Amino acid sequence: MSPRPARRRVAVVGTGAIVTGSHLPALRAHADRTELVAAVDVDPARLDAFRAEAGGDVAGYTSTGAMLDAVRPDLVLVGTPPSLHREQTVAALKAGAWVLCEKPLCLSLAEYDDIAAAEEASGAYASVVFQHRHGSGAAHARHLITSGELGAPLVAHCQTTWHRDAAYYAVPWRGRWSTEGGGPTMGHGIHQYDLLLHLLGPWAEIRAMASRLVHDTESEDVSTALVRFENGVLATVVNSVLSPDEVSRVRVDCADATVELTHLYGHRNDDWTYTPARHVTPERATSWRTPAADVPSSHTAQLGAVLDAWDAGAGPPGSGPDARATLEFAAALYKAAFTGRPVAAGEIAPGDPFHSAMHGDHPDWAPEERA
């Protein structure tokens, strides 16, 4: 067997809650394959607190550019507010580093084009954090659906019904197109419909609605969509921050079984259920049981998948066209909701206002300064 590659030298950009609570444990879980060498934050006090918690010899910087010049890391984990993702991701790619960036990878398809160009020029990859498609339960469900073991998929439901109060939106960058890119369609439900796309494959058409029902924000606080997939599946997608009883759910009804995931912010094997159709034999249904190994969906699972791809000389999951497909789904949902007409996959191209911004410069939704 060939020896495992040397530990990847890792830098984090942003040291807030998502990096401290999710990325740092992932790095610790993969300490045999990674070495945290640097951290960046514009807040010196927060940076110092993170470095103390991380332990070891982690260099601190208040500038991404300065860190890249000095450290030249192999992998950069980006955990800053969404409006900074494109700039920081492109800078890291140009420095030759791979990137694992929090969702959304960027704020528009036009920004994605910048990232794709930097990937092409550098030979490095930018992957977006979609940890819900990782873990043993998701891998098992995808295998059963895509292999045809559950029969043809027919009907699906994707639900992100969460609750966020006014204090949540008091954070200056939230609820604004220029800094967050959108409301729950971009910032919350994107995890579940990314998983839906992972399970069912390419979509063909979206019809949608969106509204501001409660919060004083530029973007929506609820959206709903009807989706037709290339394989004929019809699906509903709901993204809400108005729901007191919080739940995340994906359900796919196939010809021979219903597979359903019910959780909130992460899932394990026990969160997946398989209900056989009446004509299915007990022996066949028993074979669908979830795998013995229980790997939770998590940043740890996704980081492991990125490192595995790197070791194998392959592009990481959640990068390239894979990352673009989920972003295009968001843009199409907004376009369908704001224009009131169906949107086909592939129609949002350069020159389309929804290519450059999720609000599409629509007079009822664009920020006042751009209306």
Tab-separated table of C-alpha atoms in Angstrom:
chain	number	residue	atom	x	y	z
A	1	MET	CA	0.000	0.000	0.000
A	2	SER	CA	1.223	3.506	-0.780
A	3	PRO	CA	1.812	5.710	2.257
A	4	ARG	CA	-0.865	8.213	3.216
A	5	PRO	CA	-0.012	11.786	2.131
A	6	ALA	CA	1.398	14.185	4.691
A	7	ARG	CA	-1.010	16.090	6.900
A	8	ARG	CA	-2.709	18.967	5.088
A	9	ARG	CA	-1.855	22.391	6.479
A	10	VAL	CA	-5.159	24.124	7.226
A	11	ALA	CA	-6.156	27.739	7.858
A	12	VAL	CA	-9.540	28.990	9.029
A	13	VAL	CA	-10.975	32.330	7.923
A	14	GLY	CA	-13.451	33.537	10.511
A	15	THR	CA	-13.416	32.270	14.085
A	16	GLY	CA	-17.079	32.635	15.057
A	17	ALA	CA	-19.531	30.026	16.262
A	18	ILE	CA	-19.648	27.860	13.123
A	19	VAL	CA	-15.855	27.536	12.991
A	20	THR	CA	-15.443	26.998	16.721
A	21	GLY	CA	-18.437	24.701	17.080
A	22	SER	CA	-18.205	22.654	13.855
A	23	HIS	CA	-14.968	23.104	11.915
A	24	LEU	CA	-12.638	22.882	14.897
A	25	PRO	CA	-14.129	19.555	16.096
A	26	ALA	CA	-13.869	18.264	12.513
A	27	LEU	CA	-10.186	19.158	12.389
A	28	ARG	CA	-9.627	17.461	15.715
A	29	ALA	CA	-11.395	14.334	14.476
A	30	HIS	CA	-9.055	14.288	11.467
A	31	ALA	CA	-5.931	15.343	13.352
A	32	ASP	CA	-3.983	12.501	11.730
A	33	ARG	CA	-4.654	14.074	8.311
A	34	THR	CA	-4.764	17.823	9.048
A	35	GLU	CA	-2.770	20.406	10.945
A	36	LEU	CA	-4.349	23.746	11.869
A	37	VAL	CA	-1.641	26.318	11.248
A	38	ALA	CA	-3.408	29.692	10.987
A	39	ALA	CA	-6.592	31.591	11.761
A	40	VAL	CA	-7.972	34.887	10.437
A	41	ASP	CA	-10.453	37.234	12.080
A	42	VAL	CA	-10.953	41.003	11.984
A	43	ASP	CA	-11.751	40.938	15.706
A	44	PRO	CA	-8.425	40.500	17.582
A	45	ALA	CA	-10.110	39.475	20.830
A	46	ARG	CA	-12.178	36.784	19.139
A	47	LEU	CA	-9.115	35.629	17.225
A	48	ASP	CA	-7.079	35.308	20.408
A	49	ALA	CA	-9.879	33.382	22.115
A	50	PHE	CA	-10.061	30.964	19.200
A	51	ARG	CA	-6.302	30.427	19.120
A	52	ALA	CA	-6.334	29.670	22.841
A	53	GLU	CA	-9.167	27.169	22.390
A	54	ALA	CA	-7.545	25.557	19.347
A	55	GLY	CA	-4.258	25.070	21.173
A	56	GLY	CA	-0.998	24.352	19.459
A	57	ASP	CA	0.974	26.822	17.406
A	58	VAL	CA	-1.800	28.539	15.417
A	59	ALA	CA	-0.680	31.810	13.839
A	60	GLY	CA	-3.153	34.681	13.971
A	61	TYR	CA	-3.936	37.221	11.241
A	62	THR	CA	-6.500	39.955	10.744
A	63	SER	CA	-6.197	39.823	6.930
A	64	THR	CA	-6.863	36.868	4.638
A	65	GLY	CA	-4.340	38.164	2.124
A	66	ALA	CA	-1.606	38.485	4.710
A	67	MET	CA	-2.285	34.964	5.959
A	68	LEU	CA	-2.181	33.470	2.457
A	69	ASP	CA	1.085	35.243	1.650
A	70	ALA	CA	2.757	34.171	4.865
A	71	VAL	CA	1.398	30.663	5.417
A	72	ARG	CA	0.500	29.233	1.977
A	73	PRO	CA	-1.908	26.670	3.472
A	74	ASP	CA	-3.080	23.566	1.635
A	75	LEU	CA	-6.709	23.939	2.691
A	76	VAL	CA	-8.700	27.005	3.777
A	77	LEU	CA	-11.937	26.682	5.754
A	78	VAL	CA	-14.141	29.756	5.241
A	79	GLY	CA	-16.660	30.540	7.985
A	80	THR	CA	-17.350	34.255	7.493
A	81	PRO	CA	-20.640	36.002	6.592
A	82	PRO	CA	-21.834	35.125	3.064
A	83	SER	CA	-20.940	38.430	1.407
A	84	LEU	CA	-17.239	37.681	1.992
A	85	HIS	CA	-17.246	34.142	0.600
A	86	ARG	CA	-16.525	34.883	-3.053
A	87	GLU	CA	-13.603	37.215	-2.384
A	88	GLN	CA	-11.991	34.985	0.234
A	89	THR	CA	-12.552	31.794	-1.746
A	90	VAL	CA	-11.071	33.259	-4.941
A	91	ALA	CA	-8.060	34.583	-3.008
A	92	ALA	CA	-7.413	31.171	-1.474
A	93	LEU	CA	-7.756	29.415	-4.832
A	94	LYS	CA	-5.338	31.843	-6.454
A	95	ALA	CA	-2.874	31.010	-3.673
A	96	GLY	CA	-3.169	27.355	-4.653
A	97	ALA	CA	-5.254	26.228	-1.663
A	98	TRP	CA	-8.325	24.049	-1.721
A	99	VAL	CA	-11.340	25.644	-0.025
A	100	LEU	CA	-14.190	24.288	2.079
A	101	CYS	CA	-16.618	27.182	2.453
A	102	GLU	CA	-19.781	27.552	4.502
A	103	LYS	CA	-23.046	27.835	2.568
A	104	PRO	CA	-23.922	29.642	0.506
A	105	LEU	CA	-20.685	29.395	-1.461
A	106	CYS	CA	-21.467	32.828	-2.908
A	107	LEU	CA	-24.397	35.197	-3.416
A	108	SER	CA	-25.178	34.682	-7.107
A	109	LEU	CA	-24.432	32.633	-10.186
A	110	ALA	CA	-22.268	35.502	-11.434
A	111	GLU	CA	-20.128	35.211	-8.304
A	112	TYR	CA	-19.982	31.470	-8.843
A	113	ASP	CA	-18.528	32.106	-12.309
A	114	ASP	CA	-15.670	34.008	-10.647
A	115	ILE	CA	-14.977	31.053	-8.365
A	116	ALA	CA	-15.144	28.578	-11.249
A	117	ALA	CA	-12.654	30.671	-13.219
A	118	ALA	CA	-10.279	30.711	-10.229
A	119	GLU	CA	-10.604	26.932	-9.891
A	120	GLU	CA	-9.787	26.466	-13.566
A	121	ALA	CA	-6.766	28.755	-13.390
A	122	SER	CA	-5.343	27.318	-10.171
A	123	GLY	CA	-6.166	23.626	-10.416
A	124	ALA	CA	-7.487	23.818	-6.839
A	125	TYR	CA	-11.090	23.203	-5.777
A	126	ALA	CA	-13.733	25.094	-3.804
A	127	SER	CA	-16.284	22.911	-2.032
A	128	VAL	CA	-19.366	24.191	-0.208
A	129	VAL	CA	-20.408	22.870	3.204
A	130	PHE	CA	-23.493	20.706	2.632
A	131	GLN	CA	-22.961	18.346	5.519
A	132	HIS	CA	-26.499	16.910	5.408
A	133	ARG	CA	-25.674	14.911	2.269
A	134	HIS	CA	-22.877	13.220	4.221
A	135	GLY	CA	-23.103	10.537	6.854
A	136	SER	CA	-24.116	6.890	6.619
A	137	GLY	CA	-27.875	7.459	6.525
A	138	ALA	CA	-27.745	9.783	3.512
A	139	ALA	CA	-25.275	7.555	1.659
A	140	HIS	CA	-27.477	4.515	2.244
A	141	ALA	CA	-30.661	6.283	1.092
A	142	ARG	CA	-28.984	7.609	-2.043
A	143	HIS	CA	-27.702	4.167	-2.930
A	144	LEU	CA	-31.146	2.578	-2.534
A	145	ILE	CA	-32.871	5.292	-4.581
A	146	THR	CA	-30.352	5.649	-7.395
A	147	SER	CA	-29.864	1.886	-7.749
A	148	GLY	CA	-33.603	1.385	-8.264
A	149	GLU	CA	-33.872	-0.897	-5.251
A	150	LEU	CA	-36.884	1.069	-3.947
A	151	GLY	CA	-38.525	1.271	-7.355
A	152	ALA	CA	-38.917	4.421	-9.412
A	153	PRO	CA	-39.050	7.632	-7.334
A	154	LEU	CA	-42.376	9.392	-7.906
A	155	VAL	CA	-43.250	12.057	-5.321
A	156	ALA	CA	-41.101	14.015	-2.873
A	157	HIS	CA	-41.439	16.571	-0.092
A	158	CYS	CA	-38.667	18.789	1.281
A	159	GLN	CA	-39.398	20.802	4.400
A	160	THR	CA	-37.305	23.280	6.355
A	161	THR	CA	-39.704	24.836	8.833
A	162	TRP	CA	-37.628	26.666	11.403
A	163	HIS	CA	-38.135	29.705	13.637
A	164	ARG	CA	-36.076	32.873	13.870
A	165	ASP	CA	-37.086	35.900	15.964
A	166	ALA	CA	-36.446	39.618	15.595
A	167	ALA	CA	-33.255	39.383	17.664
A	168	TYR	CA	-31.821	36.986	15.090
A	169	TYR	CA	-32.357	39.545	12.339
A	170	ALA	CA	-30.912	42.356	14.467
A	171	VAL	CA	-27.471	41.127	13.353
A	172	PRO	CA	-26.625	43.732	10.671
A	173	TRP	CA	-25.787	41.346	7.816
A	174	ARG	CA	-28.879	39.165	8.148
A	175	GLY	CA	-31.973	39.624	6.037
A	176	ARG	CA	-30.135	41.770	3.469
A	177	TRP	CA	-29.545	40.806	-0.125
A	178	SER	CA	-26.071	42.339	-0.322
A	179	THR	CA	-24.737	40.527	2.723
A	180	GLU	CA	-26.757	37.309	3.083
A	181	GLY	CA	-27.926	36.756	-0.480
A	182	GLY	CA	-31.499	35.990	0.524
A	183	GLY	CA	-33.746	34.698	3.294
A	184	PRO	CA	-34.483	31.092	4.318
A	185	THR	CA	-34.290	29.980	0.688
A	186	MET	CA	-30.564	30.787	0.697
A	187	GLY	CA	-29.611	30.583	4.358
A	188	HIS	CA	-31.694	27.814	5.911
A	189	GLY	CA	-33.581	25.536	3.536
A	190	ILE	CA	-30.617	25.194	1.196
A	191	HIS	CA	-29.332	22.246	3.258
A	192	GLN	CA	-32.496	20.189	2.779
A	193	TYR	CA	-33.068	20.873	-0.898
A	194	ASP	CA	-29.391	20.219	-1.571
A	195	LEU	CA	-29.970	16.809	-0.001
A	196	LEU	CA	-33.111	16.389	-2.133
A	197	LEU	CA	-31.085	17.117	-5.277
A	198	HIS	CA	-28.411	14.705	-4.046
A	199	LEU	CA	-31.039	11.967	-3.744
A	200	LEU	CA	-33.049	12.640	-6.914
A	201	GLY	CA	-30.648	14.190	-9.409
A	202	PRO	CA	-31.207	17.116	-11.793
A	203	TRP	CA	-34.383	19.178	-11.714
A	204	ALA	CA	-36.184	20.415	-14.837
A	205	GLU	CA	-38.721	23.082	-13.810
A	206	ILE	CA	-39.680	25.182	-10.781
A	207	ARG	CA	-42.824	27.144	-9.937
A	208	ALA	CA	-42.714	29.096	-6.669
A	209	MET	CA	-44.031	31.749	-4.298
A	210	ALA	CA	-42.282	33.821	-1.625
A	211	SER	CA	-43.368	36.397	0.917
A	212	ARG	CA	-42.399	38.609	3.849
A	213	LEU	CA	-45.079	37.760	6.370
A	214	VAL	CA	-43.473	38.702	9.702
A	215	HIS	CA	-39.929	40.029	9.605
A	216	ASP	CA	-38.797	43.499	8.551
A	217	THR	CA	-36.169	42.274	6.106
A	218	GLU	CA	-35.241	42.930	2.489
A	219	SER	CA	-35.506	39.252	1.640
A	220	GLU	CA	-38.307	36.735	2.133
A	221	ASP	CA	-39.098	34.932	5.387
A	222	VAL	CA	-40.952	32.063	3.677
A	223	SER	CA	-40.925	30.443	0.245
A	224	THR	CA	-42.644	27.458	-1.324
A	225	ALA	CA	-41.952	25.669	-4.586
A	226	LEU	CA	-43.280	22.963	-6.889
A	227	VAL	CA	-40.489	21.134	-8.691
A	228	ARG	CA	-40.406	18.728	-11.616
A	229	PHE	CA	-37.248	16.625	-11.824
A	230	GLU	CA	-35.711	15.274	-15.028
A	231	ASN	CA	-36.712	11.760	-13.983
A	232	GLY	CA	-40.359	12.852	-13.657
A	233	VAL	CA	-40.531	13.160	-9.872
A	234	LEU	CA	-42.841	15.923	-8.619
A	235	ALA	CA	-41.750	17.587	-5.369
A	236	THR	CA	-42.726	20.305	-2.944
A	237	VAL	CA	-40.142	22.467	-1.178
A	238	VAL	CA	-40.926	24.706	1.820
A	239	ASN	CA	-38.406	27.090	3.407
A	240	SER	CA	-39.619	28.966	6.498
A	241	VAL	CA	-38.297	30.840	9.519
A	242	LEU	CA	-41.821	31.370	10.865
A	243	SER	CA	-42.535	27.916	12.294
A	244	PRO	CA	-42.686	27.420	16.102
A	245	ASP	CA	-42.486	23.631	15.784
A	246	GLU	CA	-39.105	23.344	14.081
A	247	VAL	CA	-38.365	20.384	11.856
A	248	SER	CA	-36.304	19.431	8.812
A	249	ARG	CA	-37.784	16.711	6.642
A	250	VAL	CA	-37.161	14.989	3.323
A	251	ARG	CA	-39.546	12.331	2.043
A	252	VAL	CA	-39.336	10.401	-1.224
A	253	ASP	CA	-42.186	8.101	-2.261
A	254	CYS	CA	-40.932	5.419	-4.631
A	255	ALA	CA	-42.900	2.660	-6.311
A	256	ASP	CA	-41.869	0.112	-3.700
A	257	ALA	CA	-41.194	2.172	-0.573
A	258	THR	CA	-41.309	5.543	1.138
A	259	VAL	CA	-38.001	6.777	2.537
A	260	GLU	CA	-38.245	9.610	5.047
A	261	LEU	CA	-35.744	11.641	7.036
A	262	THR	CA	-36.983	13.701	9.994
A	263	HIS	CA	-34.517	15.701	12.079
A	264	LEU	CA	-33.585	19.316	12.776
A	265	TYR	CA	-29.928	20.322	12.352
A	266	GLY	CA	-28.320	16.930	11.731
A	267	HIS	CA	-29.213	13.271	11.298
A	268	ARG	CA	-28.132	9.775	12.250
A	269	ASN	CA	-29.241	6.368	10.964
A	270	ASP	CA	-32.250	6.246	13.290
A	271	ASP	CA	-33.649	9.437	11.749
A	272	TRP	CA	-34.248	7.600	8.448
A	273	THR	CA	-37.267	5.310	8.017
A	274	TYR	CA	-38.256	2.948	5.182
A	275	THR	CA	-41.913	1.999	4.757
A	276	PRO	CA	-42.465	-0.785	2.210
A	277	ALA	CA	-45.365	-0.851	-0.224
A	278	ARG	CA	-47.962	-3.567	0.401
A	279	HIS	CA	-46.634	-5.794	-2.362
A	280	VAL	CA	-43.053	-5.866	-0.993
A	281	THR	CA	-41.990	-9.036	0.785
A	282	PRO	CA	-40.721	-8.789	4.373
A	283	GLU	CA	-37.382	-10.225	3.312
A	284	ARG	CA	-36.846	-7.492	0.747
A	285	ALA	CA	-37.862	-4.768	3.180
A	286	THR	CA	-35.468	-6.143	5.785
A	287	SER	CA	-32.599	-5.674	3.347
A	288	TRP	CA	-33.211	-1.914	3.391
A	289	ARG	CA	-32.220	-1.551	7.028
A	290	THR	CA	-29.701	1.218	7.601
A	291	PRO	CA	-26.040	0.204	7.816
A	292	ALA	CA	-24.542	-0.966	11.079
A	293	ALA	CA	-22.019	1.878	11.077
A	294	ASP	CA	-23.734	5.059	12.266
A	295	VAL	CA	-21.902	8.091	10.886
A	296	PRO	CA	-23.790	11.315	11.686
A	297	SER	CA	-24.170	14.058	9.112
A	298	SER	CA	-21.587	16.626	10.146
A	299	HIS	CA	-18.680	18.835	9.174
A	300	THR	CA	-16.502	15.952	10.326
A	301	ALA	CA	-18.047	13.607	7.769
A	302	GLN	CA	-17.750	16.152	4.956
A	303	LEU	CA	-14.157	17.088	5.804
A	304	GLY	CA	-13.313	13.404	5.676
A	305	ALA	CA	-14.894	13.144	2.220
A	306	VAL	CA	-12.887	16.153	1.012
A	307	LEU	CA	-9.651	14.649	2.305
A	308	ASP	CA	-10.508	11.279	0.745
A	309	ALA	CA	-11.056	12.940	-2.636
A	310	TRP	CA	-7.776	14.818	-2.313
A	311	ASP	CA	-5.876	11.646	-1.478
A	312	ALA	CA	-7.486	9.936	-4.480
A	313	GLY	CA	-6.609	12.780	-6.843
A	314	ALA	CA	-10.269	13.617	-7.471
A	315	GLY	CA	-12.385	16.720	-7.105
A	316	PRO	CA	-14.175	16.970	-3.746
A	317	PRO	CA	-17.931	16.551	-3.309
A	318	GLY	CA	-19.878	19.820	-3.335
A	319	SER	CA	-17.559	21.508	-5.821
A	320	GLY	CA	-17.757	22.488	-9.488
A	321	PRO	CA	-21.049	21.791	-11.300
A	322	ASP	CA	-22.292	20.024	-8.171
A	323	ALA	CA	-22.055	23.259	-6.169
A	324	ARG	CA	-23.491	25.306	-9.018
A	325	ALA	CA	-26.573	23.076	-9.337
A	326	THR	CA	-27.762	23.881	-5.828
A	327	LEU	CA	-27.092	27.605	-6.286
A	328	GLU	CA	-28.956	27.547	-9.601
A	329	PHE	CA	-31.907	25.907	-7.850
A	330	ALA	CA	-32.033	28.830	-5.391
A	331	ALA	CA	-31.821	31.407	-8.189
A	332	ALA	CA	-34.563	29.646	-10.148
A	333	LEU	CA	-36.809	29.467	-7.085
A	334	TYR	CA	-36.447	33.203	-6.550
A	335	LYS	CA	-37.033	33.962	-10.224
A	336	ALA	CA	-40.135	31.779	-10.328
A	337	ALA	CA	-41.481	33.329	-7.127
A	338	PHE	CA	-40.824	36.953	-8.094
A	339	THR	CA	-41.898	36.735	-11.740
A	340	GLY	CA	-44.838	34.394	-11.217
A	341	ARG	CA	-43.885	32.067	-14.052
A	342	PRO	CA	-42.177	28.682	-14.369
A	343	VAL	CA	-38.391	28.616	-14.644
A	344	ALA	CA	-36.578	25.885	-16.555
A	345	ALA	CA	-33.194	24.500	-15.592
A	346	GLY	CA	-30.427	26.257	-17.478
A	347	GLU	CA	-32.379	29.367	-18.437
A	348	ILE	CA	-30.649	31.739	-15.989
A	349	ALA	CA	-27.611	32.757	-18.013
A	350	PRO	CA	-25.376	35.853	-18.034
A	351	GLY	CA	-27.551	38.854	-18.857
A	352	ASP	CA	-30.492	37.518	-16.872
A	353	PRO	CA	-30.979	39.777	-13.815
A	354	PHE	CA	-31.329	36.695	-11.606
A	355	HIS	CA	-27.853	35.615	-12.706
A	356	SER	CA	-26.252	38.630	-11.015
A	357	ALA	CA	-28.479	38.794	-7.906
A	358	MET	CA	-31.039	36.536	-6.296
A	359	HIS	CA	-33.560	39.412	-6.161
A	360	GLY	CA	-33.232	39.894	-9.909
A	361	ASP	CA	-33.636	43.662	-9.513
A	362	HIS	CA	-37.361	43.017	-9.161
A	363	PRO	CA	-39.072	46.282	-8.126
A	364	ASP	CA	-40.927	44.617	-5.239
A	365	TRP	CA	-37.836	42.891	-3.864
A	366	ALA	CA	-34.631	44.677	-4.826
A	367	PRO	CA	-33.001	46.861	-2.163
A	368	GLU	CA	-34.249	50.431	-2.284
A	369	GLU	CA	-30.935	51.811	-3.465
A	370	ARG	CA	-31.117	49.519	-6.503
A	371	ALA	CA	-34.825	49.756	-7.219
